[in-house]
Amino acid sequence: GATPRLGRNLQGRYAVALYSDLKRHIMGPNLRDSRRQHGVSAAQFQTPPLWGLARSGPYLHDGRAATIQIAIMEHSGEASEVRDRYAALSDDERAPLRIFLTSLTRAPRMIVPRY
């Protein structure tokens, strides 16, 4: 297939997808915390952007998943259908997705020295 490319917007800037809806989702009993935090159910988690995923391991909110694949398979609740579709893929079919996810890096912060 064709190599994916970022498209530029009308101002000539690159448009980069967030890869998150930033909403809270019920992720099922596997990922449930032991207590509520800030009035939010222990079973709900805000979906973070996937930017920087390649350098953010271990994965999940508490670091329990050593790999992206383990993190995907730990999801349940609202993510059960997506997890099951991923589980039904062969290793050869999963590989491009894992490569894509690990390619999502965040630009390093620029530090401007003070003089």
PDB file of N, CA and C in Angstrom, residues 11-115:
ATOM      1  N   GLN A  11      -3.317  26.742   5.947  1.00  0.00           N
ATOM      2  CA  GLN A  11      -2.235  27.638   6.347  1.00  0.00           C
ATOM      3  C   GLN A  11      -0.861  27.016   6.088  1.00  0.00           C
ATOM      4  N   GLY A  12      -0.833  25.834   5.490  1.00  0.00           N
ATOM      5  CA  GLY A  12       0.430  25.173   5.189  1.00  0.00           C
ATOM      6  C   GLY A  12       1.017  24.399   6.356  1.00  0.00           C
ATOM      7  N   ARG A  13       0.254  24.280   7.445  1.00  0.00           N
ATOM      8  CA  ARG A  13       0.727  23.538   8.613  1.00  0.00           C
ATOM      9  C   ARG A  13       0.260  22.096   8.524  1.00  0.00           C
ATOM     10  N   TYR A  14       1.016  21.231   9.164  1.00  0.00           N
ATOM     11  CA  TYR A  14       0.625  19.829   9.194  1.00  0.00           C
ATOM     12  C   TYR A  14      -0.497  19.620  10.198  1.00  0.00           C
ATOM     13  N   ALA A  15      -1.469  18.826   9.817  1.00  0.00           N
ATOM     14  CA  ALA A  15      -2.563  18.470  10.717  1.00  0.00           C
ATOM     15  C   ALA A  15      -2.259  17.089  11.296  1.00  0.00           C
ATOM     16  N   VAL A  16      -2.181  17.009  12.606  1.00  0.00           N
ATOM     17  CA  VAL A  16      -1.842  15.757  13.272  1.00  0.00           C
ATOM     18  C   VAL A  16      -3.036  15.300  14.094  1.00  0.00           C
ATOM     19  N   ALA A  17      -3.448  14.057  13.906  1.00  0.00           N
ATOM     20  CA  ALA A  17      -4.585  13.513  14.645  1.00  0.00           C
ATOM     21  C   ALA A  17      -4.225  13.309  16.112  1.00  0.00           C
ATOM     22  N   LEU A  18      -5.173  13.579  16.981  1.00  0.00           N
ATOM     23  CA  LEU A  18      -4.967  13.426  18.414  1.00  0.00           C
ATOM     24  C   LEU A  18      -5.002  11.954  18.828  1.00  0.00           C
ATOM     25  N   TYR A  19      -5.772  11.128  18.128  1.00  0.00           N
ATOM     26  CA  TYR A  19      -5.949   9.707  18.469  1.00  0.00           C
ATOM     27  C   TYR A  19      -6.456   9.543  19.891  1.00  0.00           C
ATOM     28  N   SER A  20      -7.466  10.330  20.232  1.00  0.00           N
ATOM     29  CA  SER A  20      -8.148  10.239  21.522  1.00  0.00           C
ATOM     30  C   SER A  20      -9.425  11.052  21.426  1.00  0.00           C
ATOM     31  N   ASP A  21     -10.423  10.664  22.198  1.00  0.00           N
ATOM     32  CA  ASP A  21     -11.611  11.507  22.299  1.00  0.00           C
ATOM     33  C   ASP A  21     -11.604  12.301  23.606  1.00  0.00           C
ATOM     34  N   LEU A  22     -10.602  12.046  24.468  1.00  0.00           N
ATOM     35  CA  LEU A  22     -10.427  12.722  25.754  1.00  0.00           C
ATOM     36  C   LEU A  22     -11.646  12.578  26.668  1.00  0.00           C
ATOM     37  N   LYS A  23     -12.467  11.566  26.418  1.00  0.00           N
ATOM     38  CA  LYS A  23     -13.641  11.315  27.251  1.00  0.00           C
ATOM     39  C   LYS A  23     -13.321  10.242  28.278  1.00  0.00           C
ATOM     40  N   ARG A  24     -14.183  10.146  29.280  1.00  0.00           N
ATOM     41  CA  ARG A  24     -14.049   9.072  30.265  1.00  0.00           C
ATOM     42  C   ARG A  24     -14.826   7.861  29.778  1.00  0.00           C
ATOM     43  N   HIS A  25     -14.221   6.697  29.950  1.00  0.00           N
ATOM     44  CA  HIS A  25     -14.849   5.450  29.529  1.00  0.00           C
ATOM     45  C   HIS A  25     -14.759   4.423  30.643  1.00  0.00           C
ATOM     46  N   ILE A  26     -15.777   3.574  30.735  1.00  0.00           N
ATOM     47  CA  ILE A  26     -15.751   2.460  31.682  1.00  0.00           C
ATOM     48  C   ILE A  26     -14.951   1.348  31.021  1.00  0.00           C
ATOM     49  N   MET A  27     -13.825   0.999  31.621  1.00  0.00           N
ATOM     50  CA  MET A  27     -12.888   0.063  31.003  1.00  0.00           C
ATOM     51  C   MET A  27     -12.974  -1.348  31.572  1.00  0.00           C
ATOM     52  N   GLY A  28     -13.958  -1.615  32.411  1.00  0.00           N
ATOM     53  CA  GLY A  28     -14.195  -2.959  32.896  1.00  0.00           C
ATOM     54  C   GLY A  28     -13.426  -3.301  34.156  1.00  0.00           C
ATOM     55  N   PRO A  29     -13.727  -4.464  34.723  1.00  0.00           N
ATOM     56  CA  PRO A  29     -13.152  -4.854  36.017  1.00  0.00           C
ATOM     57  C   PRO A  29     -11.644  -5.082  35.994  1.00  0.00           C
ATOM     58  N   ASN A  30     -11.080  -5.453  34.865  1.00  0.00           N
ATOM     59  CA  ASN A  30      -9.629  -5.697  34.805  1.00  0.00           C
ATOM     60  C   ASN A  30      -8.821  -4.447  35.124  1.00  0.00           C
ATOM     61  N   LEU A  31      -9.337  -3.287  34.750  1.00  0.00           N
ATOM     62  CA  LEU A  31      -8.586  -2.043  34.919  1.00  0.00           C
ATOM     63  C   LEU A  31      -9.095  -1.185  36.071  1.00  0.00           C
ATOM     64  N   ARG A  32     -10.118  -1.633  36.741  1.00  0.00           N
ATOM     65  CA  ARG A  32     -10.739  -0.865  37.831  1.00  0.00           C
ATOM     66  C   ARG A  32      -9.717  -0.537  38.921  1.00  0.00           C
ATOM     67  N   ASP A  33      -9.777   0.707  39.412  1.00  0.00           N
ATOM     68  CA  ASP A  33      -8.943   1.117  40.543  1.00  0.00           C
ATOM     69  C   ASP A  33      -9.611   0.695  41.846  1.00  0.00           C
ATOM     70  N   SER A  34      -8.891   0.796  42.937  1.00  0.00           N
ATOM     71  CA  SER A  34      -9.436   0.393  44.229  1.00  0.00           C
ATOM     72  C   SER A  34     -10.326   1.465  44.856  1.00  0.00           C
ATOM     73  N   ARG A  35     -10.243   2.708  44.388  1.00  0.00           N
ATOM     74  CA  ARG A  35     -11.071   3.772  44.974  1.00  0.00           C
ATOM     75  C   ARG A  35     -11.367   4.860  43.937  1.00  0.00           C
ATOM     76  N   ARG A  36     -12.409   5.627  44.235  1.00  0.00           N
ATOM     77  CA  ARG A  36     -12.775   6.772  43.390  1.00  0.00           C
ATOM     78  C   ARG A  36     -11.726   7.862  43.546  1.00  0.00           C
ATOM     79  N   GLN A  37     -11.527   8.616  42.499  1.00  0.00           N
ATOM     80  CA  GLN A  37     -10.604   9.743  42.577  1.00  0.00           C
ATOM     81  C   GLN A  37     -11.296  10.985  42.043  1.00  0.00           C
ATOM     82  N   HIS A  38     -11.311  12.029  42.848  1.00  0.00           N
ATOM     83  CA  HIS A  38     -11.915  13.311  42.468  1.00  0.00           C
ATOM     84  C   HIS A  38     -13.370  13.132  42.034  1.00  0.00           C
ATOM     85  N   GLY A  39     -14.099  12.237  42.714  1.00  0.00           N
ATOM     86  CA  GLY A  39     -15.508  12.024  42.417  1.00  0.00           C
ATOM     87  C   GLY A  39     -15.791  11.201  41.182  1.00  0.00           C
ATOM     88  N   VAL A  40     -14.766  10.628  40.564  1.00  0.00           N
ATOM     89  CA  VAL A  40     -14.934   9.833  39.349  1.00  0.00           C
ATOM     90  C   VAL A  40     -14.915   8.357  39.725  1.00  0.00           C
ATOM     91  N   SER A  41     -15.807   7.590  39.139  1.00  0.00           N
ATOM     92  CA  SER A  41     -15.884   6.155  39.394  1.00  0.00           C
ATOM     93  C   SER A  41     -14.522   5.494  39.214  1.00  0.00           C
ATOM     94  N   ALA A  42     -14.248   4.497  40.044  1.00  0.00           N
ATOM     95  CA  ALA A  42     -12.974   3.771  39.966  1.00  0.00           C
ATOM     96  C   ALA A  42     -12.861   2.953  38.687  1.00  0.00           C
ATOM     97  N   ALA A  43     -13.974   2.789  37.964  1.00  0.00           N
ATOM     98  CA  ALA A  43     -13.963   2.013  36.720  1.00  0.00           C
ATOM     99  C   ALA A  43     -13.828   2.897  35.483  1.00  0.00           C
ATOM    100  N   GLN A  44     -13.812   4.222  35.661  1.00  0.00           N
ATOM    101  CA  GLN A  44     -13.740   5.134  34.522  1.00  0.00           C
ATOM    102  C   GLN A  44     -12.348   5.727  34.373  1.00  0.00           C
ATOM    103  N   PHE A  45     -11.943   5.856  33.113  1.00  0.00           N
ATOM    104  CA  PHE A  45     -10.634   6.437  32.819  1.00  0.00           C
ATOM    105  C   PHE A  45     -10.758   7.382  31.644  1.00  0.00           C
ATOM    106  N   GLN A  46     -10.023   8.488  31.718  1.00  0.00           N
ATOM    107  CA  GLN A  46      -9.982   9.414  30.592  1.00  0.00           C
ATOM    108  C   GLN A  46      -9.016   8.861  29.562  1.00  0.00           C
ATOM    109  N   THR A  47      -9.447   8.878  28.316  1.00  0.00           N
ATOM    110  CA  THR A  47      -8.621   8.368  27.235  1.00  0.00           C
ATOM    111  C   THR A  47      -7.532   9.385  26.911  1.00  0.00           C
ATOM    112  N   PRO A  48      -6.265   9.070  27.196  1.00  0.00           N
ATOM    113  CA  PRO A  48      -5.198  10.020  26.875  1.00  0.00           C
ATOM    114  C   PRO A  48      -4.862   9.964  25.383  1.00  0.00           C
ATOM    115  N   PRO A  49      -4.279  11.024  24.847  1.00  0.00           N
ATOM    116  CA  PRO A  49      -3.819  10.958  23.458  1.00  0.00           C
ATOM    117  C   PRO A  49      -2.747   9.879  23.315  1.00  0.00           C
ATOM    118  N   LEU A  50      -2.659   9.303  22.146  1.00  0.00           N
ATOM    119  CA  LEU A  50      -1.650   8.270  21.908  1.00  0.00           C
ATOM    120  C   LEU A  50      -0.304   8.854  21.502  1.00  0.00           C
ATOM    121  N   TRP A  51      -0.201  10.170  21.416  1.00  0.00           N
ATOM    122  CA  TRP A  51       1.093  10.794  21.119  1.00  0.00           C
ATOM    123  C   TRP A  51       2.092  10.346  22.166  1.00  0.00           C
ATOM    124  N   GLY A  52       3.249   9.975  21.754  1.00  0.00           N
ATOM    125  CA  GLY A  52       4.288   9.581  22.700  1.00  0.00           C
ATOM    126  C   GLY A  52       4.146   8.176  23.237  1.00  0.00           C
ATOM    127  N   LEU A  53       3.203   7.413  22.705  1.00  0.00           N
ATOM    128  CA  LEU A  53       2.976   6.049  23.189  1.00  0.00           C
ATOM    129  C   LEU A  53       4.246   5.211  23.137  1.00  0.00           C
ATOM    130  N   ALA A  54       5.038   5.403  22.109  1.00  0.00           N
ATOM    131  CA  ALA A  54       6.257   4.602  21.939  1.00  0.00           C
ATOM    132  C   ALA A  54       7.213   4.739  23.110  1.00  0.00           C
ATOM    133  N   ARG A  55       7.192   5.883  23.762  1.00  0.00           N
ATOM    134  CA  ARG A  55       8.147   6.125  24.852  1.00  0.00           C
ATOM    135  C   ARG A  55       7.480   6.182  26.222  1.00  0.00           C
ATOM    136  N   SER A  56       6.244   5.700  26.314  1.00  0.00           N
ATOM    137  CA  SER A  56       5.515   5.869  27.570  1.00  0.00           C
ATOM    138  C   SER A  56       5.361   4.585  28.382  1.00  0.00           C
ATOM    139  N   GLY A  57       5.951   3.480  27.928  1.00  0.00           N
ATOM    140  CA  GLY A  57       5.805   2.217  28.657  1.00  0.00           C
ATOM    141  C   GLY A  57       6.470   2.266  30.009  1.00  0.00           C
ATOM    142  N   PRO A  58       6.108   1.416  30.931  1.00  0.00           N
ATOM    143  CA  PRO A  58       5.038   0.431  30.809  1.00  0.00           C
ATOM    144  C   PRO A  58       3.683   1.127  30.667  1.00  0.00           C
ATOM    145  N   TYR A  59       2.689   0.364  30.248  1.00  0.00           N
ATOM    146  CA  TYR A  59       1.422   0.938  29.800  1.00  0.00           C
ATOM    147  C   TYR A  59       0.290   0.755  30.802  1.00  0.00           C
ATOM    148  N   LEU A  60      -0.779   1.431  30.542  1.00  0.00           N
ATOM    149  CA  LEU A  60      -1.993   1.549  31.346  1.00  0.00           C
ATOM    150  C   LEU A  60      -1.756   2.531  32.487  1.00  0.00           C
ATOM    151  N   HIS A  61      -2.800   2.906  33.147  1.00  0.00           N
ATOM    152  CA  HIS A  61      -2.727   3.974  34.159  1.00  0.00           C
ATOM    153  C   HIS A  61      -1.818   3.624  35.321  1.00  0.00           C
ATOM    154  N   ASP A  62      -1.629   2.338  35.572  1.00  0.00           N
ATOM    155  CA  ASP A  62      -0.812   1.927  36.718  1.00  0.00           C
ATOM    156  C   ASP A  62       0.459   1.189  36.311  1.00  0.00           C
ATOM    157  N   GLY A  63       0.760   1.166  35.004  1.00  0.00           N
ATOM    158  CA  GLY A  63       1.996   0.552  34.529  1.00  0.00           C
ATOM    159  C   GLY A  63       2.022  -0.961  34.557  1.00  0.00           C
ATOM    160  N   ARG A  64       0.869  -1.598  34.660  1.00  0.00           N
ATOM    161  CA  ARG A  64       0.837  -3.061  34.778  1.00  0.00           C
ATOM    162  C   ARG A  64       1.121  -3.804  33.472  1.00  0.00           C
ATOM    163  N   ALA A  65       1.028  -3.119  32.326  1.00  0.00           N
ATOM    164  CA  ALA A  65       1.216  -3.781  31.033  1.00  0.00           C
ATOM    165  C   ALA A  65       2.604  -3.470  30.485  1.00  0.00           C
ATOM    166  N   ALA A  66       3.413  -4.502  30.325  1.00  0.00           N
ATOM    167  CA  ALA A  66       4.780  -4.320  29.826  1.00  0.00           C
ATOM    168  C   ALA A  66       4.812  -4.008  28.338  1.00  0.00           C
ATOM    169  N   THR A  67       3.784  -4.420  27.601  1.00  0.00           N
ATOM    170  CA  THR A  67       3.757  -4.200  26.153  1.00  0.00           C
ATOM    171  C   THR A  67       2.424  -3.583  25.743  1.00  0.00           C
ATOM    172  N   ILE A  68       2.408  -3.021  24.546  1.00  0.00           N
ATOM    173  CA  ILE A  68       1.172  -2.465  24.004  1.00  0.00           C
ATOM    174  C   ILE A  68       0.145  -3.573  23.824  1.00  0.00           C
ATOM    175  N   GLN A  69       0.585  -4.741  23.383  1.00  0.00           N
ATOM    176  CA  GLN A  69      -0.350  -5.849  23.179  1.00  0.00           C
ATOM    177  C   GLN A  69      -1.023  -6.247  24.493  1.00  0.00           C
ATOM    178  N   ILE A  70      -0.270  -6.335  25.564  1.00  0.00           N
ATOM    179  CA  ILE A  70      -0.865  -6.666  26.864  1.00  0.00           C
ATOM    180  C   ILE A  70      -1.862  -5.581  27.263  1.00  0.00           C
ATOM    181  N   ALA A  71      -1.517  -4.329  27.040  1.00  0.00           N
ATOM    182  CA  ALA A  71      -2.424  -3.227  27.377  1.00  0.00           C
ATOM    183  C   ALA A  71      -3.739  -3.348  26.611  1.00  0.00           C
ATOM    184  N   ILE A  72      -3.665  -3.647  25.337  1.00  0.00           N
ATOM    185  CA  ILE A  72      -4.879  -3.805  24.536  1.00  0.00           C
ATOM    186  C   ILE A  72      -5.725  -4.941  25.092  1.00  0.00           C
ATOM    187  N   MET A  73      -5.102  -6.061  25.397  1.00  0.00           N
ATOM    188  CA  MET A  73      -5.837  -7.241  25.851  1.00  0.00           C
ATOM    189  C   MET A  73      -6.418  -7.077  27.258  1.00  0.00           C
ATOM    190  N   GLU A  74      -5.917  -6.150  28.051  1.00  0.00           N
ATOM    191  CA  GLU A  74      -6.454  -5.906  29.398  1.00  0.00           C
ATOM    192  C   GLU A  74      -7.764  -5.112  29.363  1.00  0.00           C
ATOM    193  N   HIS A  75      -8.052  -4.453  28.258  1.00  0.00           N
ATOM    194  CA  HIS A  75      -9.266  -3.650  28.170  1.00  0.00           C
ATOM    195  C   HIS A  75     -10.506  -4.536  28.143  1.00  0.00           C
ATOM    196  N   SER A  76     -11.560  -4.051  28.770  1.00  0.00           N
ATOM    197  CA  SER A  76     -12.875  -4.690  28.682  1.00  0.00           C
ATOM    198  C   SER A  76     -13.901  -3.565  28.760  1.00  0.00           C
ATOM    199  N   GLY A  77     -15.055  -3.800  29.328  1.00  0.00           N
ATOM    200  CA  GLY A  77     -16.062  -2.743  29.395  1.00  0.00           C
ATOM    201  C   GLY A  77     -16.385  -2.212  28.013  1.00  0.00           C
ATOM    202  N   GLU A  78     -16.347  -0.888  27.852  1.00  0.00           N
ATOM    203  CA  GLU A  78     -16.675  -0.268  26.569  1.00  0.00           C
ATOM    204  C   GLU A  78     -15.707  -0.656  25.456  1.00  0.00           C
ATOM    205  N   ALA A  79     -14.526  -1.137  25.804  1.00  0.00           N
ATOM    206  CA  ALA A  79     -13.512  -1.490  24.802  1.00  0.00           C
ATOM    207  C   ALA A  79     -13.526  -2.972  24.437  1.00  0.00           C
ATOM    208  N   SER A  80     -14.480  -3.735  24.961  1.00  0.00           N
ATOM    209  CA  SER A  80     -14.503  -5.184  24.723  1.00  0.00           C
ATOM    210  C   SER A  80     -14.555  -5.540  23.242  1.00  0.00           C
ATOM    211  N   GLU A  81     -15.409  -4.856  22.498  1.00  0.00           N
ATOM    212  CA  GLU A  81     -15.556  -5.185  21.076  1.00  0.00           C
ATOM    213  C   GLU A  81     -14.252  -4.954  20.314  1.00  0.00           C
ATOM    214  N   VAL A  82     -13.605  -3.835  20.566  1.00  0.00           N
ATOM    215  CA  VAL A  82     -12.349  -3.522  19.879  1.00  0.00           C
ATOM    216  C   VAL A  82     -11.263  -4.512  20.292  1.00  0.00           C
ATOM    217  N   ARG A  83     -11.188  -4.822  21.584  1.00  0.00           N
ATOM    218  CA  ARG A  83     -10.215  -5.805  22.072  1.00  0.00           C
ATOM    219  C   ARG A  83     -10.437  -7.160  21.392  1.00  0.00           C
ATOM    220  N   ASP A  84     -11.695  -7.573  21.278  1.00  0.00           N
ATOM    221  CA  ASP A  84     -11.999  -8.865  20.661  1.00  0.00           C
ATOM    222  C   ASP A  84     -11.646  -8.884  19.178  1.00  0.00           C
ATOM    223  N   ARG A  85     -11.860  -7.767  18.494  1.00  0.00           N
ATOM    224  CA  ARG A  85     -11.471  -7.706  17.073  1.00  0.00           C
ATOM    225  C   ARG A  85      -9.958  -7.795  16.936  1.00  0.00           C
ATOM    226  N   TYR A  86      -9.227  -7.135  17.835  1.00  0.00           N
ATOM    227  CA  TYR A  86      -7.762  -7.222  17.825  1.00  0.00           C
ATOM    228  C   TYR A  86      -7.325  -8.658  18.108  1.00  0.00           C
ATOM    229  N   ALA A  87      -7.942  -9.303  19.084  1.00  0.00           N
ATOM    230  CA  ALA A  87      -7.582 -10.676  19.456  1.00  0.00           C
ATOM    231  C   ALA A  87      -7.827 -11.652  18.306  1.00  0.00           C
ATOM    232  N   ALA A  88      -8.804 -11.357  17.457  1.00  0.00           N
ATOM    233  CA  ALA A  88      -9.123 -12.243  16.340  1.00  0.00           C
ATOM    234  C   ALA A  88      -8.129 -12.124  15.185  1.00  0.00           C
ATOM    235  N   LEU A  89      -7.290 -11.098  15.192  1.00  0.00           N
ATOM    236  CA  LEU A  89      -6.297 -10.923  14.128  1.00  0.00           C
ATOM    237  C   LEU A  89      -5.146 -11.912  14.302  1.00  0.00           C
ATOM    238  N   SER A  90      -4.535 -12.284  13.200  1.00  0.00           N
ATOM    239  CA  SER A  90      -3.321 -13.107  13.260  1.00  0.00           C
ATOM    240  C   SER A  90      -2.148 -12.213  13.674  1.00  0.00           C
ATOM    241  N   ASP A  91      -1.034 -12.824  14.062  1.00  0.00           N
ATOM    242  CA  ASP A  91       0.157 -12.033  14.405  1.00  0.00           C
ATOM    243  C   ASP A  91       0.589 -11.159  13.235  1.00  0.00           C
ATOM    244  N   ASP A  92       0.498 -11.695  12.010  1.00  0.00           N
ATOM    245  CA  ASP A  92       0.873 -10.909  10.829  1.00  0.00           C
ATOM    246  C   ASP A  92      -0.053  -9.711  10.631  1.00  0.00           C
ATOM    247  N   GLU A  93      -1.330  -9.851  11.001  1.00  0.00           N
ATOM    248  CA  GLU A  93      -2.271  -8.742  10.869  1.00  0.00           C
ATOM    249  C   GLU A  93      -2.105  -7.723  11.998  1.00  0.00           C
ATOM    250  N   ARG A  94      -1.667  -8.165  13.169  1.00  0.00           N
ATOM    251  CA  ARG A  94      -1.463  -7.259  14.305  1.00  0.00           C
ATOM    252  C   ARG A  94      -0.194  -6.419  14.144  1.00  0.00           C
ATOM    253  N   ALA A  95       0.805  -6.956  13.472  1.00  0.00           N
ATOM    254  CA  ALA A  95       2.110  -6.292  13.377  1.00  0.00           C
ATOM    255  C   ALA A  95       2.017  -4.859  12.844  1.00  0.00           C
ATOM    256  N   PRO A  96       1.307  -4.591  11.738  1.00  0.00           N
ATOM    257  CA  PRO A  96       1.253  -3.202  11.250  1.00  0.00           C
ATOM    258  C   PRO A  96       0.625  -2.240  12.263  1.00  0.00           C
ATOM    259  N   LEU A  97      -0.366  -2.718  13.013  1.00  0.00           N
ATOM    260  CA  LEU A  97      -0.971  -1.860  14.025  1.00  0.00           C
ATOM    261  C   LEU A  97       0.025  -1.545  15.134  1.00  0.00           C
ATOM    262  N   ARG A  98       0.758  -2.542  15.598  1.00  0.00           N
ATOM    263  CA  ARG A  98       1.762  -2.308  16.642  1.00  0.00           C
ATOM    264  C   ARG A  98       2.861  -1.371  16.135  1.00  0.00           C
ATOM    265  N   ILE A  99       3.264  -1.533  14.883  1.00  0.00           N
ATOM    266  CA  ILE A  99       4.276  -0.641  14.299  1.00  0.00           C
ATOM    267  C   ILE A  99       3.740   0.790  14.262  1.00  0.00           C
ATOM    268  N   PHE A 100       2.487   0.939  13.823  1.00  0.00           N
ATOM    269  CA  PHE A 100       1.888   2.273  13.778  1.00  0.00           C
ATOM    270  C   PHE A 100       1.837   2.893  15.174  1.00  0.00           C
ATOM    271  N   LEU A 101       1.357   2.144  16.162  1.00  0.00           N
ATOM    272  CA  LEU A 101       1.240   2.681  17.521  1.00  0.00           C
ATOM    273  C   LEU A 101       2.597   3.087  18.084  1.00  0.00           C
ATOM    274  N   THR A 102       3.622   2.299  17.808  1.00  0.00           N
ATOM    275  CA  THR A 102       4.947   2.649  18.333  1.00  0.00           C
ATOM    276  C   THR A 102       5.608   3.770  17.530  1.00  0.00           C
ATOM    277  N   SER A 103       5.012   4.143  16.400  1.00  0.00           N
ATOM    278  CA  SER A 103       5.553   5.264  15.621  1.00  0.00           C
ATOM    279  C   SER A 103       5.025   6.607  16.119  1.00  0.00           C
ATOM    280  N   LEU A 104       4.037   6.584  16.992  1.00  0.00           N
ATOM    281  CA  LEU A 104       3.438   7.825  17.485  1.00  0.00           C
ATOM    282  C   LEU A 104       4.329   8.428  18.556  1.00  0.00           C
ATOM    283  N   THR A 105       5.201   9.295  18.135  1.00  0.00           N
ATOM    284  CA  THR A 105       6.124   9.930  19.075  1.00  0.00           C
ATOM    285  C   THR A 105       5.755  11.391  19.244  1.00  0.00           C
ATOM    286  N   ARG A 106       6.211  11.953  20.291  1.00  0.00           N
ATOM    287  CA  ARG A 106       5.991  13.362  20.592  1.00  0.00           C
ATOM    288  C   ARG A 106       7.308  14.076  20.369  1.00  0.00           C
ATOM    289  N   ALA A 107       7.237  15.234  19.760  1.00  0.00           N
ATOM    290  CA  ALA A 107       8.460  16.009  19.551  1.00  0.00           C
ATOM    291  C   ALA A 107       9.048  16.382  20.903  1.00  0.00           C
ATOM    292  N   PRO A 108      10.356  16.316  21.035  1.00  0.00           N
ATOM    293  CA  PRO A 108      10.962  16.715  22.305  1.00  0.00           C
ATOM    294  C   PRO A 108      10.705  18.191  22.572  1.00  0.00           C
ATOM    295  N   ARG A 109      10.607  18.541  23.830  1.00  0.00           N
ATOM    296  CA  ARG A 109      10.398  19.946  24.185  1.00  0.00           C
ATOM    297  C   ARG A 109      11.646  20.743  23.862  1.00  0.00           C
ATOM    298  N   MET A 110      11.422  21.879  23.272  1.00  0.00           N
ATOM    299  CA  MET A 110      12.546  22.752  22.978  1.00  0.00           C
ATOM    300  C   MET A 110      12.834  23.590  24.221  1.00  0.00           C
ATOM    301  N   ILE A 111      14.062  23.599  24.636  1.00  0.00           N
ATOM    302  CA  ILE A 111      14.462  24.401  25.785  1.00  0.00           C
ATOM    303  C   ILE A 111      15.252  25.588  25.266  1.00  0.00           C
ATOM    304  N   VAL A 112      14.726  26.758  25.525  1.00  0.00           N
ATOM    305  CA  VAL A 112      15.386  27.985  25.083  1.00  0.00           C
ATOM    306  C   VAL A 112      16.169  28.526  26.272  1.00  0.00           C
ATOM    307  N   PRO A 113      17.497  28.569  26.159  1.00  0.00           N
ATOM    308  CA  PRO A 113      18.291  29.052  27.294  1.00  0.00           C
ATOM    309  C   PRO A 113      18.075  30.542  27.527  1.00  0.00           C
ATOM    310  N   ARG A 114      18.161  30.940  28.780  1.00  0.00           N
ATOM    311  CA  ARG A 114      18.075  32.364  29.132  1.00  0.00           C
ATOM    312  C   ARG A 114      19.485  32.926  29.184  1.00  0.00           C
ATOM    313  N   TYR A 115      19.637  34.102  28.665  1.00  0.00           N
ATOM    314  CA  TYR A 115      20.954  34.740  28.678  1.00  0.00           C
ATOM    315  C   TYR A 115      20.997  35.843  29.678  1.00  0.00           C
TER     316      TYR A 115
END
